[in-house]
Amino acid sequence: MTEMLSQRGLNRATLARQSLLERASAPAIDMIEHLGGMQSQAPLAPYVGLWTRLQDFTPDELSALTEQREVVRLHLMRNTVHLVSARDCLDWRALFYPLHAARFSAQFRRGMTGVDRDALLRQAKRLLEEQPRTRGELASLLAECWPEADPGALAYAAAHHIALCQVPPRGIWGKSGPAAWALVESWLSAPLRPVPVDALVLRYLGAFGPATVADIQVWSGLTRLREVVGRLPLRTFHGEAGQALYDLPDAPRPAQDTPAPPRFLPEYDNLLLSHKDRSRVIPRSRPVPLPPGNGATAGTFLIDGIWQGTWQIRDQALRIQPFTSLRRADRDALQTEAAQLRAFIAPQAKYDIVLSEP
């Protein structure tokens, strides 16, 4: 008989794999790979995401990895910007090409009437070989060759059909810079080396499982993964609603009464975005905020493993806004964790900590 996992059991299993029950003692690049990358439209979000999961993490560690080209930021899962290791970038980029190409056709194809796409991509590669360029710069240069086309569509055609990554100083702690793009294979001095999608599914389950096939497809943006799951050596459970849940046989599944300390997450953290059924961490189908920003001044927080509010650095204070009233013990523990977050983000600042009532 298939074993049943409660919602609370699912919560603790996922938190354990996310290193949100206990901070891990590991290099940042190992955690980035374990998580299958970190969502990074807000370029500094992964810094807070790593701080909340790792012991003794400092911003310099990730900045150095970025400058040394051991990690890169590029469009991958769900066609969103993710921070991944150079190894995963080279392995995975080709898996997502059909997704990216389909997204372009759905949204930007009309602006390309009369344009020879192969010629466009050759010209875009020549321009990007010369130097990294922003999307706006690339659009202007390509429009010189195709003046009748929509310049934005020309640039998006390049971005969706060529493997590109963003380059520093974008994504460096304490610095700022435009989103300038380079050719992945040139930036990393290595060719793409596609791997079977099976490896991607296994990595997902190691970081987010147990999960349904629909969960895996939501995280990745890929479809038709049921056959892939069916051929993998996985263990099967069922959830409270009777859904089939797949998992790595030896992955951690702690007891559902395992304590979960308060944790602060950055904007766009994949913990909140990587399941079709988000109820293991999000009560009452609350929508996840995706505000614009650099990713180091706002986010969400967990109490007992559940998303219970938001935080923001504003007006010289770290402001914490719970959704519901918190127990005194939870408030005290949250403020202790907030003091550590404040010290990480702004060690020289004199920010107050303001914990509001709901």
XYZ file of C-alpha atoms in Angstrom:
358
model
C 0.000 0.000 0.000
C 1.339 3.460 -0.916
C 2.356 5.515 2.098
C 0.450 8.744 2.759
C 2.232 12.051 3.434
C 0.361 14.789 5.270
C 0.581 18.445 4.249
C 2.726 19.091 7.298
C 4.934 16.151 6.354
C 5.335 17.576 2.852
C 6.222 20.915 4.375
C 8.959 19.477 6.572
C 10.380 17.353 3.757
C 10.698 20.368 1.467
C 12.096 22.628 4.199
C 14.735 20.018 5.025
C 15.918 19.906 1.404
C 15.910 23.679 1.211
C 18.132 23.910 4.332
C 15.398 25.925 6.034
C 15.129 23.688 9.083
C 18.832 23.996 9.799
C 21.432 26.067 7.977
C 23.882 23.980 5.966
C 27.646 24.070 6.221
C 28.474 24.102 2.527
C 30.025 26.328 -0.142
C 27.600 28.660 -1.878
C 28.104 27.028 -5.260
C 27.120 23.633 -3.830
C 23.893 25.094 -2.472
C 23.126 26.828 -5.767
C 23.507 23.518 -7.587
C 21.538 21.600 -4.963
C 18.640 24.045 -5.339
C 18.671 23.666 -9.116
C 19.496 27.357 -9.400
C 17.911 30.378 -7.741
C 15.397 32.720 -9.345
C 17.165 36.003 -9.961
C 15.206 38.627 -11.877
C 15.999 40.739 -8.821
C 19.785 40.358 -9.159
C 20.678 40.456 -5.464
C 17.907 38.122 -4.280
C 20.178 35.033 -4.250
C 22.420 36.678 -1.652
C 19.614 36.741 0.914
C 18.450 33.311 -0.257
C 21.904 31.859 0.430
C 22.309 33.700 3.747
C 19.087 32.156 5.072
C 20.225 28.646 4.067
C 23.973 28.603 4.821
C 26.183 28.969 7.854
C 28.759 31.765 7.671
C 27.781 32.942 4.181
C 29.090 36.372 3.173
C 28.255 38.407 0.059
C 31.867 38.304 -1.101
C 31.572 34.550 -1.714
C 28.836 34.895 -4.324
C 30.331 38.071 -5.809
C 33.604 36.206 -6.371
C 31.821 33.251 -7.975
C 30.067 35.659 -10.340
C 33.193 37.582 -11.286
C 35.164 34.358 -11.764
C 32.409 33.022 -14.062
C 31.678 30.007 -11.892
C 28.021 31.057 -11.718
C 25.926 32.926 -14.286
C 22.486 34.506 -14.568
C 20.371 33.632 -17.590
C 16.870 32.701 -18.707
C 16.174 29.049 -17.913
C 13.263 27.567 -15.956
C 9.899 29.114 -16.851
C 11.859 31.457 -19.160
C 12.790 33.464 -16.045
C 16.243 34.658 -15.009
C 18.000 32.156 -12.750
C 21.393 32.071 -11.095
C 23.030 28.710 -11.819
C 26.500 27.243 -11.786
C 28.492 27.360 -15.006
C 28.231 23.556 -15.112
C 24.442 23.590 -14.930
C 24.236 26.428 -17.437
C 26.125 24.431 -20.040
C 24.209 21.236 -19.247
C 20.697 22.671 -19.071
C 20.435 25.583 -21.502
C 19.539 23.398 -24.500
C 16.700 21.712 -22.569
C 14.884 25.042 -22.415
C 15.445 26.193 -26.000
C 12.015 24.925 -27.212
C 10.301 26.724 -24.302
C 12.107 30.001 -25.042
C 11.469 29.773 -28.788
C 7.774 29.079 -28.228
C 7.519 32.059 -25.845
C 9.040 34.311 -28.513
C 6.628 33.071 -31.176
C 3.680 33.705 -28.870
C 4.673 37.230 -27.861
C 7.052 38.882 -30.362
C 6.775 37.223 -33.790
C 4.580 39.965 -35.319
C 7.394 42.487 -35.124
C 9.624 40.261 -37.268
C 7.657 40.317 -40.539
C 10.039 40.044 -43.490
C 13.113 39.359 -41.343
C 15.328 36.366 -42.143
C 15.745 34.909 -38.676
C 18.946 33.025 -39.435
C 20.560 36.180 -40.786
C 19.351 38.110 -37.747
C 20.837 35.588 -35.333
C 24.163 35.602 -37.182
C 24.317 39.390 -36.945
C 23.327 39.346 -33.267
C 26.086 36.849 -32.499
C 28.643 39.039 -34.283
C 27.565 42.062 -32.258
C 27.680 40.148 -28.969
C 31.078 38.653 -29.775
C 32.408 42.217 -29.959
C 31.267 43.045 -26.415
C 28.371 42.461 -23.997
C 25.384 44.630 -24.828
C 22.117 45.576 -23.197
C 18.902 44.566 -24.906
C 18.304 48.206 -25.867
C 21.756 48.519 -27.406
C 21.287 45.301 -29.324
C 17.876 46.455 -30.562
C 19.290 49.715 -31.929
C 22.168 47.998 -33.715
C 19.981 45.299 -35.248
C 17.458 47.905 -36.402
C 20.156 49.429 -38.592
C 20.022 46.250 -40.685
C 16.231 45.748 -40.498
C 14.747 49.251 -40.218
C 11.203 48.094 -41.048
C 11.050 45.653 -38.140
C 10.227 46.343 -34.498
C 13.632 46.900 -32.796
C 12.411 45.320 -29.582
C 11.276 42.177 -31.410
C 14.694 41.916 -33.070
C 16.434 41.980 -29.698
C 13.977 39.531 -28.159
C 14.502 37.178 -31.113
C 18.192 37.105 -30.287
C 17.572 36.666 -26.555
C 15.136 33.785 -27.087
C 17.121 31.879 -29.725
C 20.735 32.381 -28.636
C 22.200 31.199 -25.322
C 22.949 34.479 -23.493
C 23.906 35.323 -19.928
C 24.081 38.560 -17.954
C 27.539 39.790 -16.987
C 28.984 41.762 -14.048
C 28.710 44.243 -12.494
C 25.061 43.159 -12.647
C 24.481 40.837 -9.697
C 27.533 41.947 -7.682
C 26.872 42.917 -4.061
C 27.469 46.613 -3.464
C 27.687 47.437 -7.159
C 25.190 48.207 -9.876
C 25.075 47.910 -13.611
C 22.733 47.443 -16.545
C 21.551 44.044 -17.688
C 24.245 43.495 -20.307
C 24.255 40.184 -22.168
C 27.045 38.011 -23.561
C 27.140 34.736 -25.475
C 27.173 31.894 -22.948
C 29.690 29.782 -24.839
C 32.088 32.711 -25.207
C 31.658 33.915 -21.624
C 32.288 30.451 -20.210
C 34.798 29.392 -22.896
C 32.949 26.094 -23.343
C 30.249 24.640 -25.611
C 26.754 23.714 -24.503
C 26.618 20.035 -23.579
C 22.985 18.923 -23.395
C 21.998 16.305 -20.822
C 18.805 14.209 -20.662
C 15.847 15.849 -18.967
C 15.946 12.981 -16.436
C 18.823 14.722 -14.629
C 16.786 17.911 -14.303
C 13.828 16.043 -12.778
C 16.052 14.320 -10.237
C 17.615 17.633 -9.244
C 14.175 19.161 -8.741
C 13.025 16.344 -6.474
C 16.208 16.628 -4.444
C 15.394 20.258 -3.676
C 11.583 20.488 -3.776
C 10.174 16.978 -3.423
C 8.107 15.016 -2.795
C 6.142 16.372 -5.752
C 3.576 15.640 -8.411
C 4.329 15.623 -12.126
C 2.408 18.912 -12.357
C 4.685 20.427 -9.698
C 7.795 19.514 -11.709
C 6.276 21.011 -14.842
C 5.360 24.263 -13.089
C 8.903 24.691 -11.730
C 10.586 23.941 -15.039
C 8.064 25.269 -17.537
C 8.517 22.018 -19.475
C 5.683 19.660 -20.403
C 5.186 15.934 -21.048
C 7.273 14.909 -18.055
C 5.026 12.068 -16.893
C 6.877 9.589 -19.098
C 10.211 10.847 -17.713
C 9.018 10.392 -14.133
C 7.712 6.935 -15.004
C 11.118 5.645 -16.087
C 13.065 6.969 -13.102
C 13.789 4.868 -9.973
C 11.552 6.883 -7.657
C 9.504 6.181 -4.560
C 5.783 6.941 -4.718
C 3.605 8.391 -1.945
C 0.146 9.891 -1.939
C -0.978 13.167 -0.435
C -3.986 14.015 1.670
C -6.008 14.706 -1.488
C -4.972 11.377 -3.003
C -2.463 12.849 -5.473
C 0.565 10.778 -6.494
C 3.794 12.214 -5.083
C 7.188 11.131 -6.411
C 10.472 11.310 -4.566
C 14.062 10.196 -4.436
C 14.179 6.965 -2.402
C 16.738 8.201 0.124
C 15.768 11.874 0.359
C 15.122 13.340 3.839
C 11.542 13.214 5.070
C 11.655 14.359 8.689
C 8.814 13.827 11.143
C 5.996 16.301 10.708
C 6.498 17.635 14.244
C 10.126 18.623 13.538
C 10.597 22.236 14.708
C 10.906 24.840 11.932
C 12.570 28.111 13.001
C 11.557 31.454 11.490
C 13.292 32.185 8.204
C 13.470 35.263 5.989
C 13.304 34.721 2.218
C 14.162 37.187 -0.560
C 11.969 38.354 -3.397
C 11.250 35.644 -5.965
C 12.390 32.737 -3.789
C 11.666 29.475 -5.576
C 10.387 27.861 -2.374
C 7.154 29.813 -2.913
C 6.987 29.464 -6.701
C 7.962 25.904 -7.605
C 4.842 23.799 -7.026
C 1.500 23.793 -8.795
C -0.070 23.091 -5.409
C 1.651 25.597 -3.121
C -0.361 24.725 -0.026
C 2.596 22.976 1.645
C 4.052 26.438 2.377
C 1.328 28.955 1.413
C -2.018 28.957 3.237
C -5.282 29.990 1.633
C -3.857 30.321 -1.914
C -2.320 33.707 -1.148
C -0.608 35.131 -4.299
C 3.146 35.571 -4.058
C 4.269 39.207 -4.441
C 6.755 39.815 -7.259
C 7.724 43.456 -6.756
C 10.378 45.160 -8.875
C 13.662 45.783 -7.126
C 17.219 44.605 -6.650
C 16.272 41.752 -4.319
C 18.088 42.784 -1.140
C 15.535 45.085 0.461
C 12.263 43.120 0.513
C 10.918 39.610 0.778
C 8.798 37.201 2.778
C 9.172 35.210 5.989
C 8.182 31.806 7.335
C 6.819 30.957 10.779
C 6.623 27.240 11.572
C 7.499 26.596 7.937
C 4.533 28.553 6.547
C 4.590 31.881 4.713
C 3.227 34.315 7.279
C 4.206 37.812 6.158
C 6.507 40.174 4.307
C 9.519 42.314 5.154
C 10.998 45.448 3.658
C 13.843 47.838 4.386
C 12.276 51.274 4.178
C 12.704 54.619 5.936
C 15.808 53.479 7.822
C 14.060 50.444 9.303
C 13.600 46.741 8.677
C 9.811 46.600 8.649
C 8.096 43.253 9.207
C 4.421 42.856 8.389
C 2.722 39.622 9.538
C -0.504 38.454 7.932
C -1.938 37.250 11.261
C -1.268 37.709 14.966
C 1.847 35.868 16.114
C 2.463 34.120 19.392
C 4.906 35.857 21.717
C 7.487 33.088 21.254
C 7.248 33.397 17.471
C 7.550 37.195 17.625
C 10.647 36.943 19.795
C 12.269 34.342 17.538
C 11.390 36.363 14.432
C 12.974 39.504 15.881
C 16.140 37.578 16.727
C 16.357 36.331 13.149
C 15.574 39.843 11.876
C 18.548 41.232 13.760
C 20.789 38.762 11.923
C 19.222 39.706 8.573
C 19.819 43.383 9.313
C 23.458 42.675 10.171
C 23.877 40.774 6.901
C 22.289 43.350 4.610
C 23.594 46.526 6.206
C 26.234 45.821 8.881
C 27.139 49.518 9.185
C 23.590 50.877 9.236
C 21.521 51.757 12.290
C 18.249 50.311 11.073
C 15.468 49.813 13.586
C 13.430 46.614 13.511
C 9.707 47.357 13.357
C 7.407 44.346 13.798
C 3.909 45.530 13.004
C 0.566 44.136 14.038
C -1.495 42.524 11.246
